[in-house]
Coordinates of C-alpha atoms in Angstrom, one line a residue:
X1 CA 19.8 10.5 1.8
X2 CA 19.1 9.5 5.4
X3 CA 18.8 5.4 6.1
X4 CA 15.2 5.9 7.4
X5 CA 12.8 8.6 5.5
X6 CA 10.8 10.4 7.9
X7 CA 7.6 12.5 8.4
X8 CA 6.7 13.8 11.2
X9 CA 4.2 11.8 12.7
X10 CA 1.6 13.1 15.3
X11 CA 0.3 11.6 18.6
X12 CA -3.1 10.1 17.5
X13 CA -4.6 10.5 21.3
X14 CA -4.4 14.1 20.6
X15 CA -5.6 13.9 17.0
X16 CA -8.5 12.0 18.2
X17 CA -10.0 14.7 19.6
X18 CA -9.4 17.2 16.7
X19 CA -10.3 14.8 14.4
X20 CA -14.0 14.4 16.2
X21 CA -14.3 18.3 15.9
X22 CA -13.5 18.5 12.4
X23 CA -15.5 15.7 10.9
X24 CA -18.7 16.4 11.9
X25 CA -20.6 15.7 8.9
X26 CA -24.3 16.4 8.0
X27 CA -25.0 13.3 6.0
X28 CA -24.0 13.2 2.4
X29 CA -22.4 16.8 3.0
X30 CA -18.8 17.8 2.2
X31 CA -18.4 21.3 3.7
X32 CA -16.1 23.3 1.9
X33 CA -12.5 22.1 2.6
X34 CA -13.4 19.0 5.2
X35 CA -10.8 18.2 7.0
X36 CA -9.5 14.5 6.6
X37 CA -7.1 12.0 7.6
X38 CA -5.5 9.5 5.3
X39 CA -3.6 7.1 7.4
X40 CA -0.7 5.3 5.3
X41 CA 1.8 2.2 6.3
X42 CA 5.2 4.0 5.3
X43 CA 6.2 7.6 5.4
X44 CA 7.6 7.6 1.2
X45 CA 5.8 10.2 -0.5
X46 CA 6.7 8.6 -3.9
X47 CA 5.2 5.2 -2.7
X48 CA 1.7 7.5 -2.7
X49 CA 2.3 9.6 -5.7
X50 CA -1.2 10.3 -6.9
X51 CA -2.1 11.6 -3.7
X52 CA 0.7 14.2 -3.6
X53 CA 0.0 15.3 -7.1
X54 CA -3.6 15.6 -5.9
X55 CA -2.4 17.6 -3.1
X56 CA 0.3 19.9 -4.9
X57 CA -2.0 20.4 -7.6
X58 CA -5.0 21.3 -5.9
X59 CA -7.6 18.3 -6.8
X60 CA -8.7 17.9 -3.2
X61 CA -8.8 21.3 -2.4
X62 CA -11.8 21.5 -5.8
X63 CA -13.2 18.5 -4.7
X64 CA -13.8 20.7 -1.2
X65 CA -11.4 18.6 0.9
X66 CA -8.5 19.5 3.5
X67 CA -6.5 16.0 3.8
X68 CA -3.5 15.4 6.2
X69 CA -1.6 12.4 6.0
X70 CA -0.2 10.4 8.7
X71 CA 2.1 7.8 8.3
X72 CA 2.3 5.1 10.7
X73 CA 4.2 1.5 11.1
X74 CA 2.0 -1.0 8.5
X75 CA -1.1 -2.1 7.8
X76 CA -2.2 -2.9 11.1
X77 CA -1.8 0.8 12.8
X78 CA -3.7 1.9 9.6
X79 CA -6.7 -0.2 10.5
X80 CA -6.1 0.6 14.3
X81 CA -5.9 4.5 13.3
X82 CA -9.3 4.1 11.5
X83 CA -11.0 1.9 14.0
X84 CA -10.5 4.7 16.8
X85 CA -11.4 7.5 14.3
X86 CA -8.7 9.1 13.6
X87 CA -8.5 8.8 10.1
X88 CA -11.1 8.7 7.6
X89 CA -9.0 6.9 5.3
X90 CA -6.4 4.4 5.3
X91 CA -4.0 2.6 2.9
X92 CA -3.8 -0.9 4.3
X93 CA -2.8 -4.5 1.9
X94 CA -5.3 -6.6 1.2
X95 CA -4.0 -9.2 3.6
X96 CA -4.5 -7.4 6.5
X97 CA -7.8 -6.5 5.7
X98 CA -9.3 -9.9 5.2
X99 CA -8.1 -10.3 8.8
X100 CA -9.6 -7.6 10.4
X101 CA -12.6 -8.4 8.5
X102 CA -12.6 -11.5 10.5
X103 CA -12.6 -9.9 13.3
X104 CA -15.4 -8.3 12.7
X105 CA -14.0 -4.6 11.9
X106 CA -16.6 -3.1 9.1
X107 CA -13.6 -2.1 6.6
X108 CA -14.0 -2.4 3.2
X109 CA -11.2 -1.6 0.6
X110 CA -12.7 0.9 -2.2
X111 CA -9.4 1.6 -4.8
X112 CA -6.8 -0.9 -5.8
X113 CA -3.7 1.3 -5.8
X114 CA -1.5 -1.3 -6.7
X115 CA -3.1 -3.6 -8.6
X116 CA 0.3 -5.5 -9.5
X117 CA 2.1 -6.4 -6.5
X118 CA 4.2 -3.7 -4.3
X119 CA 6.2 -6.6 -2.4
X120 CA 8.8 -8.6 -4.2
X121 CA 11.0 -11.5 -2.7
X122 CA 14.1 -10.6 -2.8
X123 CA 17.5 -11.9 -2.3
X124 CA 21.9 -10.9 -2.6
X125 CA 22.8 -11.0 -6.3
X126 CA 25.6 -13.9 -5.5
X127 CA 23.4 -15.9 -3.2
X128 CA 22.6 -19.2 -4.0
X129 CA 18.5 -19.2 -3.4
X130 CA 16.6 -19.1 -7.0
X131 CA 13.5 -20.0 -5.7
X132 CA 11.3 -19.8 -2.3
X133 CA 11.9 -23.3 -1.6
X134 CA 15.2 -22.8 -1.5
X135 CA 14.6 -20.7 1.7
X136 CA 13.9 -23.6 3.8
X137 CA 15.8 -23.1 7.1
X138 CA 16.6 -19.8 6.5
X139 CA 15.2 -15.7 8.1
X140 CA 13.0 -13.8 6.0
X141 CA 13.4 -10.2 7.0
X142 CA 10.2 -8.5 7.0
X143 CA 9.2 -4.4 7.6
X144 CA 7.0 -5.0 10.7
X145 CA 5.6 -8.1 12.0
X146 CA 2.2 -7.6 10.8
X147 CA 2.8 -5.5 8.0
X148 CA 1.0 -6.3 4.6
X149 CA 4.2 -8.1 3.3
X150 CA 3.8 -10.7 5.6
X151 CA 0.5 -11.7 4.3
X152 CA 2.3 -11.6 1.1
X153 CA 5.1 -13.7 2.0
X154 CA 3.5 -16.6 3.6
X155 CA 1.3 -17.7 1.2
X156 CA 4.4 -17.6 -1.0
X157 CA 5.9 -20.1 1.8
X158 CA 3.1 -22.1 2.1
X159 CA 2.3 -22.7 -1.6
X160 CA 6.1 -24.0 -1.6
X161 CA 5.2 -26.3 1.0
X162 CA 6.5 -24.7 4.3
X163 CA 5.4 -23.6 7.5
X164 CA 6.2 -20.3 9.3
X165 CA 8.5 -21.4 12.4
X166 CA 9.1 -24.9 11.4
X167 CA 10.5 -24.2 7.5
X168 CA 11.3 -20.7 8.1
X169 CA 11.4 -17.8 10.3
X170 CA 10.0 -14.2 10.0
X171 CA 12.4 -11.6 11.2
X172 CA 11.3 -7.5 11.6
X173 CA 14.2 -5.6 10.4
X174 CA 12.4 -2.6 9.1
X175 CA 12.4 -1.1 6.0
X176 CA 14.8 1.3 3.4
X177 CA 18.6 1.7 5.2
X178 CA 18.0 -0.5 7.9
X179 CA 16.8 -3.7 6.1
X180 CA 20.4 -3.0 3.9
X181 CA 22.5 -3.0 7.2
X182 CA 20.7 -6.5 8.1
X183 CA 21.4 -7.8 5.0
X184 CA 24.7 -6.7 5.1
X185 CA 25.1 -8.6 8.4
X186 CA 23.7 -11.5 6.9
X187 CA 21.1 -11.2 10.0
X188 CA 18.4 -12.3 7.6
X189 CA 18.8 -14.1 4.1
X190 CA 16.2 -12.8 2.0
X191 CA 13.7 -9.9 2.2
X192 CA 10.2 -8.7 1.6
X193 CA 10.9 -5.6 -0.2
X194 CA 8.1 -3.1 -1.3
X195 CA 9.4 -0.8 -4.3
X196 CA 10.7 1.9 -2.3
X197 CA 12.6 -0.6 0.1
X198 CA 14.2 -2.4 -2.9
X199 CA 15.0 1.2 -4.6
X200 CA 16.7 2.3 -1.3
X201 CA 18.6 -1.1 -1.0
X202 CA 19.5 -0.7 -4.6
X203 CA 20.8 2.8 -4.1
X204 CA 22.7 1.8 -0.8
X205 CA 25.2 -0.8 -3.4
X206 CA 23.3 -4.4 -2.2
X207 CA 22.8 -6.2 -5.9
X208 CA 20.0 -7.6 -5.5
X209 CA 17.6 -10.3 -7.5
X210 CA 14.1 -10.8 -7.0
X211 CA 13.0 -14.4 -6.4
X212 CA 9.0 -13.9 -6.1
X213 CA 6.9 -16.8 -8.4
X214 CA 5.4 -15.3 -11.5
X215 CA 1.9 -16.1 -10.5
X216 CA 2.6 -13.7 -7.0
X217 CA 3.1 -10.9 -9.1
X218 CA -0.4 -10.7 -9.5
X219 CA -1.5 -10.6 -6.0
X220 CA -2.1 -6.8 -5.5
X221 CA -0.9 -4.4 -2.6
X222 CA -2.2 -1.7 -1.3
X223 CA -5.2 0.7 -1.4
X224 CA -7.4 2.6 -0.1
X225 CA -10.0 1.3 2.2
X226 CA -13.1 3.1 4.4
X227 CA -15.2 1.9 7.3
X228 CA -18.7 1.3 6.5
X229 CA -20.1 3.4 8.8
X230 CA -17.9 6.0 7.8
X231 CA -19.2 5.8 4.4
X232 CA -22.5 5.7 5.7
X233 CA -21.9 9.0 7.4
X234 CA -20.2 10.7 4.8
X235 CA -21.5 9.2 1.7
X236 CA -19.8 12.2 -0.5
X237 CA -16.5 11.3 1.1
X238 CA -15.0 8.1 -1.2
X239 CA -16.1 9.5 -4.2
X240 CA -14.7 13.2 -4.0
X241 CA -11.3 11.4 -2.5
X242 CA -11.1 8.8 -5.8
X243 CA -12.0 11.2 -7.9
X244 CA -8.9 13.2 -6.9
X245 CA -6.7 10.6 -6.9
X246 CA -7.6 9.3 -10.3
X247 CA -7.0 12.6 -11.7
X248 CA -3.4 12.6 -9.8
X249 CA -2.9 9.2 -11.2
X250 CA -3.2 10.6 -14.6
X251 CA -1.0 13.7 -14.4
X252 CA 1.5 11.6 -12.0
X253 CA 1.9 8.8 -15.3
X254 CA 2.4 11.5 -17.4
X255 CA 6.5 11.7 -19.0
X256 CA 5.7 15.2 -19.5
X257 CA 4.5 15.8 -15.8
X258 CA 7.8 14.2 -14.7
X259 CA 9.5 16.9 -12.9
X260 CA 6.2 18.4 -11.6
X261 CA 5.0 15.0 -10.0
X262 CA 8.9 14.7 -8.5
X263 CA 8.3 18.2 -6.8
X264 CA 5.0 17.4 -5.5
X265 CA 6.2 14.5 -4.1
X266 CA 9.4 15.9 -2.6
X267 CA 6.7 18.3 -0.7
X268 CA 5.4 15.8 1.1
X269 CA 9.1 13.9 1.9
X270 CA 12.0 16.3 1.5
X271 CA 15.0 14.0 2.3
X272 CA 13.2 11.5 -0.6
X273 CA 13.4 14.1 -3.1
X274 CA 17.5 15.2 -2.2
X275 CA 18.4 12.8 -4.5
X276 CA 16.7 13.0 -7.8
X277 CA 17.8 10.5 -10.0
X278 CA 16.9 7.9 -7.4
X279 CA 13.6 9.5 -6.9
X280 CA 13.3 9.1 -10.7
X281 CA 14.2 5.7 -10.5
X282 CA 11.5 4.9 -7.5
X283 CA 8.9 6.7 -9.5
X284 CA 9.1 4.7 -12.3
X285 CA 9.0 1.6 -10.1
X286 CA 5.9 3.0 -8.7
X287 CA 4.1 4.2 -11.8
X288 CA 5.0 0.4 -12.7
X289 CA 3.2 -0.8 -10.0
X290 CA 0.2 1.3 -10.4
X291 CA -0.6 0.3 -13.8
X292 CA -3.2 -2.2 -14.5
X293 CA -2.1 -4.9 -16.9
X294 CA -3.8 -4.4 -20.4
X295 CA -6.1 -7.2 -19.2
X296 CA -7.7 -4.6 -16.4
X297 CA -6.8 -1.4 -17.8
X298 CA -10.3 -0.9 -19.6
X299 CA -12.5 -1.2 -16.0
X300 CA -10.6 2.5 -14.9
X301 CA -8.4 3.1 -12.3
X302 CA -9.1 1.6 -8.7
X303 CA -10.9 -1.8 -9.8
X304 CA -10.3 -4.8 -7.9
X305 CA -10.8 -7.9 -9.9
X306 CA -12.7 -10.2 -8.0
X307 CA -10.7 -12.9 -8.8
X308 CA -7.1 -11.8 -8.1
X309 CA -9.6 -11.0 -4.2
X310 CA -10.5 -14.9 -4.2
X311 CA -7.1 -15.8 -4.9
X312 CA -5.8 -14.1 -1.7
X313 CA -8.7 -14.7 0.5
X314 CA -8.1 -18.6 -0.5
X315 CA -4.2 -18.2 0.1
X316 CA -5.2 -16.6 3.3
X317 CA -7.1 -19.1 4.7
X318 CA -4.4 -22.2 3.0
X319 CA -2.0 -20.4 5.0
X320 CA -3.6 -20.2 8.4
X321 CA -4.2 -16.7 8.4
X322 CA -7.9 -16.5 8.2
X323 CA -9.3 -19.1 10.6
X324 CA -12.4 -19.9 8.2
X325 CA -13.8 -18.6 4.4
X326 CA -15.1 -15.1 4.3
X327 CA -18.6 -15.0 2.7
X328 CA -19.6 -13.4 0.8
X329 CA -16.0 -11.8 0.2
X330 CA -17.9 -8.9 -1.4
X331 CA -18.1 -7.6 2.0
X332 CA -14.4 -7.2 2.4
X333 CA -14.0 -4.5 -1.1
X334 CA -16.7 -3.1 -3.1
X335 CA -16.3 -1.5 -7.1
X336 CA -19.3 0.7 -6.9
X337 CA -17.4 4.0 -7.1
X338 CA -14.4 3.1 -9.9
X339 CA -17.3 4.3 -12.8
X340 CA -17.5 7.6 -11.3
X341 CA -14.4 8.1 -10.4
X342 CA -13.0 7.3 -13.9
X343 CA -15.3 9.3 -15.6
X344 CA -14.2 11.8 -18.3

């Protein structure tokens, strides 16, 4: 297992162009097998499950679609990727959305991937922080500066009554091995961990317990998210991609799908899936994460509740990341498709 899992990741200024060739949709029109990007924060294949299941067992490919993924450093180069067009698609956190909102990019999130929390707080087994106040003074290491954690992180801090730079400092120490060897030089004293970073750190011998209040593990993480004109364009588009991914959900939370889903996954991340029983462990964190509570389960797979959106909108702007309210805040995620894509 290598510190830092990697795909290969191609130069976008040379993907622009291609990309403008190959999506040049008729409106409404899904050729057979249109090519598209997904742009993702993180190159773990397990983090993004259903869509390798929907790849491996050919759901885009009936739904007429050709999809590459490109991984990319956080939320931010996401949104970046799919402001220049050169991805359809993107997997951003919430967080990072409301922001680009603001700033007047037309992205709108369409499937709650993780509608329980992918980041956690977390901290050395022996230390002596219980809770976030307890951080006061101290470095929070964080993936990337603008990552989705972030977001996540400092509302945390500022419901406890701190202030970025005054209480506390964020400190980009990336993610998986490398966040481990920071720790392990005490160059930071807690972390942001998604689930694959906490598996890795887990798997590299760091003990480690997570600190994150019990009303945070509510606030959801990642999804999937289109521009507005790009739905306009391509109308067809978000729902022949959900429908895909709802069906690779599905087989993907399947026990009896377990060592298909792992093989699918290792496809798209071979050095993830060298070591099986901690690919095993991470899937399970995943299919975790990916699981509505019993409160949301009946409204399908990809629904946002509007109210766990208010709640980070309003933490957002508490915290100083949005300048003023968003309104509406419908304009920031919409739930129109989760019917159709959830149907039998």
């Amino acid at each position: 297992m290598t510190d830092r899992m990697k795909l290969t990741r191609r130069s976008f200024g040379a993907l622009a162009a291609a990309t403008a060739a190959a999506t040049a949709f008729r409106p409404g029109i899904l050729r057979a097998q249109t090519a598209v990007t997904l742009a993702v924060p993180n190159p773990s294949a397990l983090t993004w499950m259903p869509y390798w299941v929907a790849v491996g067992e050919g759901y885009f490919e009936e739904e007429g679609l050709s999809l590459t993924l490109e991984a990319v450093d956080g939320s931010s180069s996401v949104l970046q990727a799919m402001s220049a067009g050169q991805a359809q698609i993107g997997a951003p956190g919430p967080g990072p959305v409301l922001g680009a909102r603001a700033r007047e990019l037309d992205v709108k999130f369409i499937y709650n991937l993780y509608p329980k929390s992918v980041f956690g707080l977390l901290v050395k087994e022996e230390s002596p922080y219980q809770t976030p106040q307890d951080l006061k003074g101290t470095i929070v290491g964080v993936g990337t500066a603008d990552g989705a954690e972030v977001a996540f992180i400092r509302a945390i801090m500022t419901d406890a009554g701190m202030a970025e730079g005054a209480d506390y400092t964020f400190l980009p120490v990336g993610d998986g091995g490398t966040a481990a060897v920071a720790f392990l030089r005490d160059e930071v004293n807690s972390y942001a961990g998604a689930v694959s970073d906490a598996a890795i750190l887990r798997a590299r011998g760091l003990n480690l317990r997570e600190i994150t209040p019990e009303g945070y593990l509510g606030f959801f993480g990642n999804g999937f998210a289109m521009l507005e004109s790009q739905m306009a364009a391509t109308p067809e588009l978000a729902p022949a991609f959900g429908r895909a991914i709802v069906r690779g959900t599905r087989f993907g939370i399947d026990p009896a799908n377990l060592d298909a889903t792992l093989f699918h996954c290792a496809a798209g991340n071979p050095q993830e899936g060298e070591d099986k029983e901690f690919a095993a462990s991470l899937l399970a964190g995943v299919i975790d994460r990916i699981t509505p509570t019993a409160a949301f389960m009946p409204q399908g797979w990809g629904y946002q509740p509007p109210e766990h959106w208010q709640m980070i909108h309003d933490s957002a702007v508490e915290a100083g990341a949005l300048e003023q309210p968003l309104d509406p805040l419908t304009q920031v995620y919409t739930n129109e498709f989760v019917e159709g894509w959830n149907a039998p």
